[in-house]
Short mmCIF file of C-alpha atoms in Angstrom, two decimals:
data_model
loop_
_atom_site.label_atom_id
_atom_site.label_comp_id
_atom_site.label_asym_id
_atom_site.label_seq_id
_atom_site.Cartn_x
_atom_site.Cartn_y
_atom_site.Cartn_z
CA MET A 16 -0.36 -14.32 50.03
CA ASN A 17 2.06 -17.18 49.32
CA TYR A 18 1.02 -20.64 48.13
CA LYS A 19 1.60 -22.38 51.45
CA LYS A 20 -0.40 -19.80 53.38
CA ALA A 21 -3.29 -19.97 50.90
CA ILE A 22 -3.44 -23.76 51.07
CA SER A 23 -3.16 -23.72 54.87
CA ILE A 24 -6.17 -21.41 55.08
CA VAL A 25 -8.22 -23.80 52.92
CA LEU A 26 -7.10 -26.80 54.96
CA ALA A 27 -7.75 -25.10 58.28
CA THR A 28 -11.28 -24.29 57.17
CA LEU A 29 -11.89 -27.86 56.03
CA LEU A 30 -10.43 -29.39 59.18
CA LEU A 31 -12.31 -27.10 61.55
CA THR A 32 -15.54 -27.74 59.68
CA ALA A 33 -14.96 -31.49 59.79
CA CYS A 34 -14.07 -31.38 63.47
CA SER A 35 -16.99 -29.18 64.50
CA GLY A 36 -18.86 -32.23 65.74
CA MET A 37 -15.97 -33.10 68.07
CA ARG A 38 -15.64 -29.66 69.59
CA GLY A 39 -16.44 -29.53 73.29
CA GLY A 40 -15.39 -30.70 76.70
CA LEU A 41 -13.37 -33.67 77.84
CA THR A 42 -15.02 -36.72 79.33
CA LYS A 43 -14.97 -37.28 83.10
CA ASN A 44 -12.36 -40.01 82.75
CA GLU A 45 -10.13 -37.75 80.66
CA LEU A 46 -10.44 -34.92 83.16
CA ASP A 47 -9.77 -37.27 86.08
CA SER A 48 -6.51 -38.40 84.43
CA SER A 49 -5.45 -34.85 83.59
CA ASN A 50 -3.40 -34.12 86.69
CA ASN A 51 -0.04 -32.81 85.49
CA ILE A 52 -0.48 -30.31 82.69
CA ALA A 53 2.03 -28.52 80.49
CA VAL A 54 0.75 -25.31 78.92
CA ALA A 55 2.06 -23.70 75.74
CA SER A 56 0.94 -20.57 73.91
CA LEU A 57 2.07 -19.90 70.36
CA LEU A 58 0.09 -16.71 69.75
CA GLY A 59 3.34 -15.04 68.79
CA THR A 60 4.65 -11.48 68.80
CA ASN A 61 2.79 -9.87 65.89
CA PHE A 62 -0.03 -7.36 66.40
CA ASN A 63 -2.38 -7.31 63.40
CA GLY A 64 -3.96 -4.08 62.18
CA ILE A 65 -6.96 -4.68 59.90
CA HIS A 66 -9.17 -1.99 58.40
CA ILE A 67 -11.88 -3.08 55.96
CA GLY A 68 -13.32 -0.11 54.11
CA THR A 69 -16.27 0.57 51.84
CA THR A 70 -14.23 -0.61 48.85
CA ILE A 71 -11.22 -2.88 48.56
CA PHE A 72 -9.09 0.17 47.75
CA SER A 73 -9.61 1.54 51.24
CA ASN A 74 -8.54 -1.66 53.00
CA VAL A 75 -5.42 -1.49 55.18
CA VAL A 76 -3.65 -4.48 56.72
CA TYR A 77 -0.36 -4.47 58.61
CA GLU A 78 1.66 -6.43 61.17
CA ALA A 79 3.69 -4.89 63.99
CA ALA A 80 6.20 -6.81 66.11
CA VAL A 81 5.47 -6.40 69.83
CA PRO A 82 7.74 -8.96 71.57
CA GLU A 83 7.88 -6.75 74.67
CA TRP A 84 4.18 -7.43 75.26
CA ASN A 85 4.98 -11.12 75.88
CA ILE A 86 1.44 -12.22 75.05
CA ASP A 87 2.48 -15.89 75.11
CA GLY A 88 3.85 -15.55 78.63
CA PHE A 89 0.71 -13.72 79.72
CA THR A 90 -1.50 -16.43 78.22
CA GLU A 91 0.44 -19.29 79.78
CA GLU A 92 0.50 -17.67 83.22
CA LEU A 93 -3.23 -17.01 83.03
CA ILE A 94 -4.08 -20.62 82.16
CA ILE A 95 -1.62 -22.05 84.69
CA SER A 96 -3.04 -19.85 87.44
CA ARG A 97 -6.60 -20.97 86.70
CA LEU A 98 -5.69 -24.67 86.52
CA ASN A 99 -3.69 -24.52 89.74
CA GLN A 100 -6.72 -23.28 91.63
CA SER A 101 -7.73 -26.94 91.76
CA ASP A 102 -5.98 -29.16 94.30
CA LEU A 103 -6.34 -32.02 91.81
CA ARG A 104 -4.01 -30.55 89.19
CA THR A 105 -0.56 -29.06 88.77
CA ALA A 106 0.11 -26.93 85.71
CA VAL A 107 3.41 -25.51 84.45
CA ALA A 108 4.63 -23.85 81.27
CA LEU A 109 5.99 -26.09 78.53
CA GLN A 110 9.74 -25.59 78.36
CA HIS A 111 10.82 -24.83 74.82
CA ASP A 112 13.15 -22.67 72.76
CA PRO A 113 11.99 -19.63 70.75
CA ASN A 114 12.08 -21.58 67.46
CA LEU A 115 9.40 -24.11 68.43
CA ASN A 116 6.64 -22.36 66.49
CA GLU A 117 8.84 -22.14 63.40
CA ARG A 118 9.58 -25.85 63.55
CA LEU A 119 5.88 -26.62 64.04
CA GLU A 120 5.04 -24.59 60.93
CA GLU A 121 7.58 -26.64 58.98
CA THR A 122 5.71 -29.86 59.86
CA TRP A 123 2.58 -28.70 58.11
CA SER A 124 1.32 -30.72 55.14
CA PHE A 125 -1.82 -30.46 53.05
CA LEU A 126 -3.03 -33.95 53.93
CA ASN A 127 -2.08 -34.14 57.59
CA GLY A 128 -2.02 -30.57 58.87
CA TYR A 129 0.45 -30.01 61.74
CA ASP A 130 2.55 -32.65 63.48
CA TYR A 131 2.44 -32.08 67.24
CA LYS A 132 4.78 -34.94 68.17
CA GLU A 133 7.61 -32.65 69.34
CA LEU A 134 5.35 -30.64 71.63
CA ILE A 135 3.68 -33.74 73.07
CA ALA A 136 7.05 -35.43 73.63
CA SER A 137 8.41 -32.31 75.33
CA ALA A 138 5.41 -32.18 77.64
CA LYS A 139 5.79 -35.87 78.48
CA SER A 140 9.50 -35.41 79.24
CA GLN A 141 8.49 -32.78 81.82
CA GLY A 142 6.31 -35.35 83.55
CA ALA A 143 3.04 -34.00 82.13
CA ASP A 144 0.19 -36.34 81.29
CA THR A 145 -1.60 -33.54 79.39
CA LEU A 146 -0.62 -30.73 77.04
CA ILE A 147 -2.80 -27.67 76.55
CA LEU A 148 -1.85 -25.73 73.43
CA VAL A 149 -3.08 -22.27 72.46
CA LYS A 150 -2.51 -21.70 68.76
CA PRO A 151 -3.63 -18.92 66.42
CA THR A 152 -5.99 -19.98 63.67
CA ARG A 153 -8.40 -18.69 61.09
CA TYR A 154 -12.17 -18.60 61.49
CA ASP A 155 -14.25 -18.87 58.34
CA ASN A 156 -17.12 -16.83 59.82
CA LYS A 157 -14.70 -13.92 60.37
CA PRO A 158 -12.46 -14.19 57.28
CA PHE A 159 -10.85 -10.76 57.61
CA HIS A 160 -9.50 -11.38 61.13
CA GLU A 161 -5.88 -12.49 61.05
CA PRO A 162 -4.93 -15.36 63.41
CA GLY A 163 -3.59 -14.31 66.79
CA TYR A 164 -4.58 -10.84 67.96
CA GLY A 165 -4.94 -7.28 66.79
CA PHE A 166 -7.13 -4.26 66.05
CA TYR A 167 -10.02 -4.88 63.65
CA GLU A 168 -12.13 -2.12 62.17
CA ARG A 169 -14.81 -2.26 59.48
CA SER A 170 -16.25 0.93 58.03
CA PHE A 171 -18.99 1.55 55.49
CA LEU A 172 -19.92 4.99 54.24
CA GLY A 173 -18.51 6.68 57.32
CA ASN A 174 -19.95 4.29 59.90
CA ALA A 175 -17.32 2.20 61.67
CA GLN A 176 -17.27 -0.74 64.05
CA SER A 177 -14.05 -1.80 65.74
CA CYS A 178 -12.65 -4.17 68.32
CA VAL A 179 -9.33 -5.30 69.76
CA TYR A 180 -9.56 -9.08 69.37
CA SER A 181 -7.86 -12.43 69.85
CA LEU A 182 -8.44 -15.49 67.67
CA PHE A 183 -7.15 -18.96 68.52
CA THR A 184 -7.98 -22.54 69.39
CA MET A 185 -7.18 -24.23 72.69
CA THR A 186 -6.41 -27.91 72.17
CA VAL A 187 -5.86 -30.62 74.79
CA PHE A 188 -3.57 -33.59 74.07
CA SER A 189 -2.83 -36.72 76.06
CA THR A 190 0.93 -37.20 76.29
CA ASN A 191 0.47 -40.93 76.92
CA SER A 192 -1.57 -41.71 73.80
CA GLY A 193 -0.47 -38.70 71.76
CA GLN A 194 -4.11 -38.15 70.86
CA GLU A 195 -6.13 -34.96 70.80
CA LEU A 196 -8.74 -35.07 73.56
CA GLY A 197 -10.72 -31.95 72.71
CA TRP A 198 -10.53 -28.35 71.59
CA GLU A 199 -12.35 -25.06 71.89
CA TRP A 200 -12.38 -21.68 70.21
CA GLY A 201 -11.11 -18.34 71.33
CA PHE A 202 -13.55 -16.34 69.23
CA PRO A 203 -12.78 -12.89 67.75
CA CYS A 204 -14.98 -9.85 68.27
CA GLU A 205 -16.07 -7.22 65.75
CA THR A 206 -17.37 -4.54 68.09
CA GLY A 207 -16.33 -3.40 71.53
CA GLU A 208 -15.21 -0.47 73.59
CA VAL A 209 -12.10 0.89 71.89
CA GLU A 210 -11.05 4.29 73.17
CA ILE A 211 -8.46 4.63 70.40
CA LYS A 212 -9.18 5.62 66.82
CA TRP A 213 -7.89 3.42 64.01
CA LYS A 214 -4.55 4.50 62.53
CA ASP A 215 -3.07 3.20 59.30
CA SER A 216 0.24 2.17 60.85
CA PHE A 217 1.25 1.01 64.30
CA ASP A 218 3.97 3.61 64.71
CA GLN A 219 1.32 6.36 64.59
CA TYR A 220 0.06 5.37 68.04
CA THR A 221 1.48 7.13 71.09
CA LYS A 222 3.15 5.21 73.90
CA GLU A 223 0.01 5.59 76.01
CA GLU A 224 -2.15 4.29 73.14
CA THR A 225 0.03 1.24 72.57
CA GLN A 226 -0.17 0.45 76.26
CA LEU A 227 -3.95 0.59 76.06
CA LEU A 228 -3.92 -1.66 72.98
CA ARG A 229 -1.79 -4.14 74.90
CA LEU A 230 -4.24 -4.09 77.80
CA LYS A 231 -7.13 -4.64 75.39
CA VAL A 232 -5.36 -7.63 73.83
CA GLU A 233 -4.70 -9.11 77.26
CA ASN A 234 -8.35 -8.65 78.24
CA SER A 235 -9.50 -10.38 75.04
CA VAL A 236 -7.09 -13.28 75.55
CA LYS A 237 -8.19 -13.60 79.18
CA GLN A 238 -11.88 -13.71 78.30
CA ASN A 239 -11.37 -16.23 75.50
CA ALA A 240 -8.93 -18.46 77.37
CA LEU A 241 -11.03 -18.72 80.53
CA SER A 242 -14.15 -19.38 78.47
CA ALA A 243 -12.36 -22.13 76.53
CA LEU A 244 -11.06 -23.75 79.73
CA LYS A 245 -14.56 -23.80 81.16
CA ALA A 246 -16.02 -25.31 77.98
CA LEU A 247 -13.34 -28.01 78.02
CA GLY A 248 -14.29 -28.92 81.59
CA TYR A 249 -11.41 -27.40 83.60
#
């Protein structure tokens, strides 16, 4: 783990702990003024494989690039579809280039965290009064889960629990004030129905198995995203 990543984990934990009192839905006035919404997902293209064994020597962690899954596009379309069910709102995807997430990561600092000015300005230039951002994060109660999505398994003396999970926050910004209005978790799971056995590398899965893993990721994202929208008041 590099220095920046280690410090970012510490900061994320501190910030999320400090902000826990602010977590929750938007006020009625904020919801009433949230009419034109730009939606962006930065969950990325990496599938995380995480196996936590009885001892540290049996742990396995890997990343696999799955750009063809287009999880960000799936997430954005899901949120947009739900928001557009209301006659009061119009939601569209935030227009951006593929390097947006990389530039956002470069804005990070220990004292201030991430700078969302570019995203908020982009949303405002599209005519949006609100930006909804889905971003992978860490969760201190589930420290072994990598941000984003993946396959998590924990085994102890032959007994295993596993789950295909997603882990993110959904944050709402006002493009007029530039301020964060509220945020909610997309919580990870530890157990669930996984018809596929854990394998120590992604390329060991068959084509049919990878398709099922993709479906499981989409189902997890859907459950978490819709739950977060509801908690925020949408």
